C-alpha cells in the first residue's frame, strides 16, 4: 500500500466516469439526452440550451439542480429520461473489482446520480456487493456535490471520519471540500495527470491504473 494511504479505512468512490472509464461513453449518451430535454423544456435553440445547461452545471453542481430551481422540473422525470442509456459499451472488469475488494476497510459510493441509476450501473458492472453503502442524490435532498452540506450529510449517514478516508473522483471541484476536511483526494481520468489543483493529493489516468499502482507498492 502507498504509505500516504496506509491509514485509510474508508474508501469513497464517485460513480460515473470514476468506477468505469470515460471511454465507455455512458456520460456522452446522458449529455445528449440532457441536451434534448433542455431544448424541449426551455424552447431555446440547441446552442442556447447547451449554454444554459453548462451554466446550470457550473452554478448549481448539476444541470438538474438548475432545472429544479428555475423550471420546476420533477427530478424523477428528468433523471429517468436522461439515464435511459445503453450499457452495451460497458463491460464488467473483474480485475478492477478485485482491486477494489482488496482495499482494507469500508468502500462507499458517493454519486450525483439517483438511486436507480446507481443500482443499475453497479449491478451491470458486478460491483454491487463490493460496497457497504451508496449515498445518492435523493439522500442529499437533490443538493449535489460539491456542496459542503451534502458531503457532511454523507459523512454523518455513513459515520465517515475524514482523517481516515480517501475520495476518488473524476471532477476536481468535487474534491475540494473533502480535502479541506482532511480526506485524501484522488483525481482519476484522462485529464487527471495534467491537473495542478492544490486540493488534489494524487492523480491517475484511471481508477484501475491508480489502484494497480498503490497495491503493488
Short mmCIF file of C-alpha atoms in Angstrom, two decimals:
data_model
loop_
_atom_site.label_atom_id
_atom_site.label_comp_id
_atom_site.label_asym_id
_atom_site.label_seq_id
_atom_site.Cartn_x
_atom_site.Cartn_y
_atom_site.Cartn_z
CA UNK A 1 0.00 0.00 0.00
CA UNK A 2 1.18 3.52 -0.79
CA UNK A 3 2.46 4.83 2.58
CA UNK A 4 0.42 8.06 2.36
CA UNK A 5 -2.76 5.98 2.15
CA UNK A 6 -1.85 3.27 4.64
CA UNK A 7 -4.00 4.89 7.35
CA UNK A 8 -7.18 4.91 5.23
CA UNK A 9 -10.06 2.74 6.46
CA UNK A 10 -12.88 4.23 4.36
CA UNK A 11 -12.64 4.41 0.56
CA UNK A 12 -15.20 6.65 -1.14
CA UNK A 13 -15.84 6.48 -4.87
CA UNK A 14 -17.71 8.70 -7.26
CA UNK A 15 -19.72 6.60 -9.72
CA UNK A 16 -19.88 7.98 -13.24
CA UNK A 17 -16.55 8.07 -15.08
CA UNK A 18 -14.73 7.04 -11.91
CA UNK A 19 -15.81 3.43 -11.31
CA UNK A 20 -15.84 2.95 -15.07
CA UNK A 21 -13.62 4.55 -17.73
CA UNK A 22 -14.54 7.63 -19.74
CA UNK A 23 -14.13 5.55 -22.86
CA UNK A 24 -17.34 3.66 -22.10
CA UNK A 25 -19.18 6.78 -23.33
CA UNK A 26 -22.03 6.43 -20.86
CA UNK A 27 -21.98 10.11 -19.95
CA UNK A 28 -21.86 11.22 -23.58
CA UNK A 29 -25.20 9.45 -24.03
CA UNK A 30 -26.55 11.10 -20.88
CA UNK A 31 -25.40 14.51 -22.10
CA UNK A 32 -27.15 14.02 -25.45
CA UNK A 33 -30.39 13.24 -23.63
CA UNK A 34 -29.90 16.24 -21.34
CA UNK A 35 -29.49 18.48 -24.38
CA UNK A 36 -32.73 17.20 -25.92
CA UNK A 37 -34.54 17.65 -22.60
CA UNK A 38 -33.27 21.22 -22.25
CA UNK A 39 -34.41 22.16 -25.75
CA UNK A 40 -37.86 20.70 -25.15
CA UNK A 41 -38.34 22.27 -21.73
CA UNK A 42 -36.96 25.74 -22.46
CA UNK A 43 -37.95 26.16 -26.11
CA UNK A 44 -34.47 27.52 -26.80
CA UNK A 45 -32.39 26.67 -29.89
CA UNK A 46 -29.95 23.83 -29.24
CA UNK A 47 -26.88 26.06 -28.92
CA UNK A 48 -28.54 28.39 -26.40
CA UNK A 49 -29.97 25.44 -24.48
CA UNK A 50 -26.46 23.92 -24.33
CA UNK A 51 -25.04 27.14 -22.90
CA UNK A 52 -27.80 27.25 -20.31
CA UNK A 53 -27.15 23.62 -19.39
CA UNK A 54 -23.45 24.41 -18.85
CA UNK A 55 -24.39 27.46 -16.80
CA UNK A 56 -26.60 25.37 -14.52
CA UNK A 57 -23.86 22.78 -14.16
CA UNK A 58 -21.31 25.43 -13.21
CA UNK A 59 -23.55 27.40 -10.85
CA UNK A 60 -25.55 24.61 -9.22
CA UNK A 61 -23.37 21.49 -9.47
CA UNK A 62 -25.72 19.64 -11.83
CA UNK A 63 -28.00 20.53 -14.73
CA UNK A 64 -30.86 19.07 -12.73
CA UNK A 65 -30.37 21.49 -9.83
CA UNK A 66 -30.77 24.43 -12.21
CA UNK A 67 -33.84 22.92 -13.84
CA UNK A 68 -35.46 22.37 -10.44
CA UNK A 69 -34.61 25.88 -9.28
CA UNK A 70 -35.77 27.77 -12.38
CA UNK A 71 -38.15 25.49 -14.27
CA UNK A 72 -39.93 23.49 -11.53
CA UNK A 73 -38.89 20.21 -13.12
CA UNK A 74 -39.75 16.93 -11.37
CA UNK A 75 -36.31 15.40 -10.69
CA UNK A 76 -37.52 11.87 -11.41
CA UNK A 77 -38.94 12.82 -14.81
CA UNK A 78 -35.58 14.29 -15.78
CA UNK A 79 -33.41 11.53 -14.33
CA UNK A 80 -35.48 8.66 -15.70
CA UNK A 81 -35.19 10.15 -19.17
CA UNK A 82 -31.51 11.08 -19.24
CA UNK A 83 -30.32 7.87 -17.57
CA UNK A 84 -32.18 5.66 -20.04
CA UNK A 85 -28.97 4.84 -21.91
CA UNK A 86 -27.39 1.75 -23.38
CA UNK A 87 -24.77 -0.07 -21.29
CA UNK A 88 -23.56 -2.16 -24.22
CA UNK A 89 -20.20 -0.37 -24.26
CA UNK A 90 -19.59 -1.01 -20.56
CA UNK A 91 -18.18 -4.42 -19.71
CA UNK A 92 -17.62 -5.70 -16.17
CA UNK A 93 -13.93 -5.63 -15.19
CA UNK A 94 -13.13 -8.49 -12.79
CA UNK A 95 -9.57 -7.21 -12.30
CA UNK A 96 -10.77 -3.77 -11.18
CA UNK A 97 -13.42 -5.35 -8.96
CA UNK A 98 -10.73 -7.45 -7.32
CA UNK A 99 -8.58 -4.39 -6.66
CA UNK A 100 -11.48 -2.57 -5.00
CA UNK A 101 -12.32 -5.64 -2.92
CA UNK A 102 -8.69 -5.85 -1.75
CA UNK A 103 -8.68 -2.36 -0.26
CA UNK A 104 -8.65 -2.62 3.55
CA UNK A 105 -11.76 -1.22 5.20
CA UNK A 106 -15.13 0.04 4.02
CA UNK A 107 -16.00 1.10 0.48
CA UNK A 108 -18.74 3.63 -0.27
CA UNK A 109 -20.21 5.15 -3.42
CA UNK A 110 -20.94 8.90 -3.36
CA UNK A 111 -22.76 9.97 -6.52
CA UNK A 112 -24.64 12.89 -8.03
CA UNK A 113 -26.79 10.29 -9.78
CA UNK A 114 -30.02 8.92 -8.40
CA UNK A 115 -30.54 5.58 -6.69
CA UNK A 116 -31.98 3.84 -9.74
CA UNK A 117 -29.02 4.84 -11.91
CA UNK A 118 -26.51 3.79 -9.27
CA UNK A 119 -28.08 0.37 -8.73
CA UNK A 120 -28.36 -0.27 -12.46
CA UNK A 121 -24.69 0.53 -13.10
CA UNK A 122 -23.29 -1.28 -10.08
CA UNK A 123 -25.31 -4.40 -10.90
CA UNK A 124 -24.19 -4.28 -14.53
CA UNK A 125 -20.52 -3.95 -13.55
CA UNK A 126 -20.72 -6.72 -10.96
CA UNK A 127 -19.84 -4.25 -8.21
CA UNK A 128 -22.98 -4.21 -6.09
CA UNK A 129 -21.52 -6.49 -3.42
CA UNK A 130 -18.26 -4.53 -3.15
CA UNK A 131 -19.74 -1.53 -1.37
CA UNK A 132 -21.01 -1.04 2.13
CA UNK A 133 -23.32 1.79 1.10
CA UNK A 134 -24.37 4.18 -1.67
CA UNK A 135 -25.08 7.85 -1.00
CA UNK A 136 -27.07 9.16 -3.95
CA UNK A 137 -28.86 12.33 -4.96
CA UNK A 138 -32.12 11.52 -3.17
CA UNK A 139 -30.16 11.06 0.08
CA UNK A 140 -28.76 14.55 -0.48
CA UNK A 141 -32.21 16.13 -0.90
CA UNK A 142 -31.25 16.85 -4.52
CA UNK A 143 -28.32 19.07 -3.49
CA UNK A 144 -25.34 17.78 -5.49
CA UNK A 145 -21.62 17.67 -4.90
CA UNK A 146 -19.55 19.76 -4.35
CA UNK A 147 -21.88 21.29 -1.72
CA UNK A 148 -20.23 21.02 1.69
CA UNK A 149 -23.60 20.27 3.31
CA UNK A 150 -24.02 17.23 1.07
CA UNK A 151 -20.53 15.95 1.86
CA UNK A 152 -21.18 16.41 5.57
CA UNK A 153 -24.51 14.61 5.33
CA UNK A 154 -22.87 11.66 3.57
CA UNK A 155 -20.23 11.55 6.30
CA UNK A 156 -22.88 11.65 9.04
CA UNK A 157 -25.03 8.93 7.46
CA UNK A 158 -22.08 6.58 7.00
CA UNK A 159 -20.03 7.61 10.07
CA UNK A 160 -17.07 8.68 7.94
CA UNK A 161 -14.07 10.19 9.70
CA UNK A 162 -12.35 12.41 7.13
CA UNK A 163 -8.88 11.95 8.58
CA UNK A 164 -9.03 8.22 7.72
CA UNK A 165 -10.91 8.48 4.42
CA UNK A 166 -9.89 8.70 0.77
CA UNK A 167 -12.14 10.03 -2.01
CA UNK A 168 -11.85 9.15 -5.70
CA UNK A 169 -13.38 11.50 -8.29
CA UNK A 170 -13.10 12.45 -11.96
CA UNK A 171 -14.19 16.05 -11.18
CA UNK A 172 -11.58 18.23 -9.44
CA UNK A 173 -14.14 20.65 -7.98
CA UNK A 174 -15.89 17.82 -6.13
CA UNK A 175 -12.69 17.01 -4.27
CA UNK A 176 -12.10 20.47 -2.81
CA UNK A 177 -14.41 20.30 0.24
CA UNK A 178 -13.23 16.77 1.03
CA UNK A 179 -9.61 17.92 1.02
CA UNK A 180 -10.46 20.86 3.27
CA UNK A 181 -11.98 18.45 5.80
CA UNK A 182 -8.86 16.29 5.83
CA UNK A 183 -9.62 13.47 3.38
CA UNK A 184 -7.02 12.20 0.95
CA UNK A 185 -8.21 13.11 -2.54
CA UNK A 186 -7.53 11.19 -5.75
CA UNK A 187 -8.39 12.56 -9.19
CA UNK A 188 -8.75 9.97 -11.96
CA UNK A 189 -9.44 10.17 -15.67
CA UNK A 190 -7.74 11.18 -18.90
CA UNK A 191 -7.20 14.79 -17.74
CA UNK A 192 -6.08 13.95 -14.23
CA UNK A 193 -2.33 13.90 -14.79
CA UNK A 194 -2.41 17.46 -16.16
CA UNK A 195 -4.29 18.79 -13.14
CA UNK A 196 -2.41 21.10 -10.76
CA UNK A 197 -5.06 21.88 -8.13
CA UNK A 198 -3.60 22.02 -4.63
CA UNK A 199 -6.63 20.20 -3.21
CA UNK A 200 -5.80 17.06 -5.23
CA UNK A 201 -3.39 14.76 -3.40
CA UNK A 202 -2.97 12.02 -6.01
CA UNK A 203 -3.76 11.54 -9.70
CA UNK A 204 -4.15 8.62 -12.05
CA UNK A 205 -5.19 8.15 -15.69
CA UNK A 206 -7.92 5.79 -14.48
CA UNK A 207 -9.09 4.22 -11.25
CA UNK A 208 -7.74 0.86 -12.34
CA UNK A 209 -4.30 2.27 -13.15
CA UNK A 210 -4.11 4.07 -9.82
CA UNK A 211 -5.20 1.11 -7.74
CA UNK A 212 -2.85 -1.20 -9.59
CA UNK A 213 -0.04 1.17 -8.69
CA UNK A 214 -0.79 1.56 -5.00
CA UNK A 215 -1.49 -2.12 -4.41
CA UNK A 216 1.92 -3.08 -5.73
CA UNK A 217 3.93 -0.60 -3.67
#
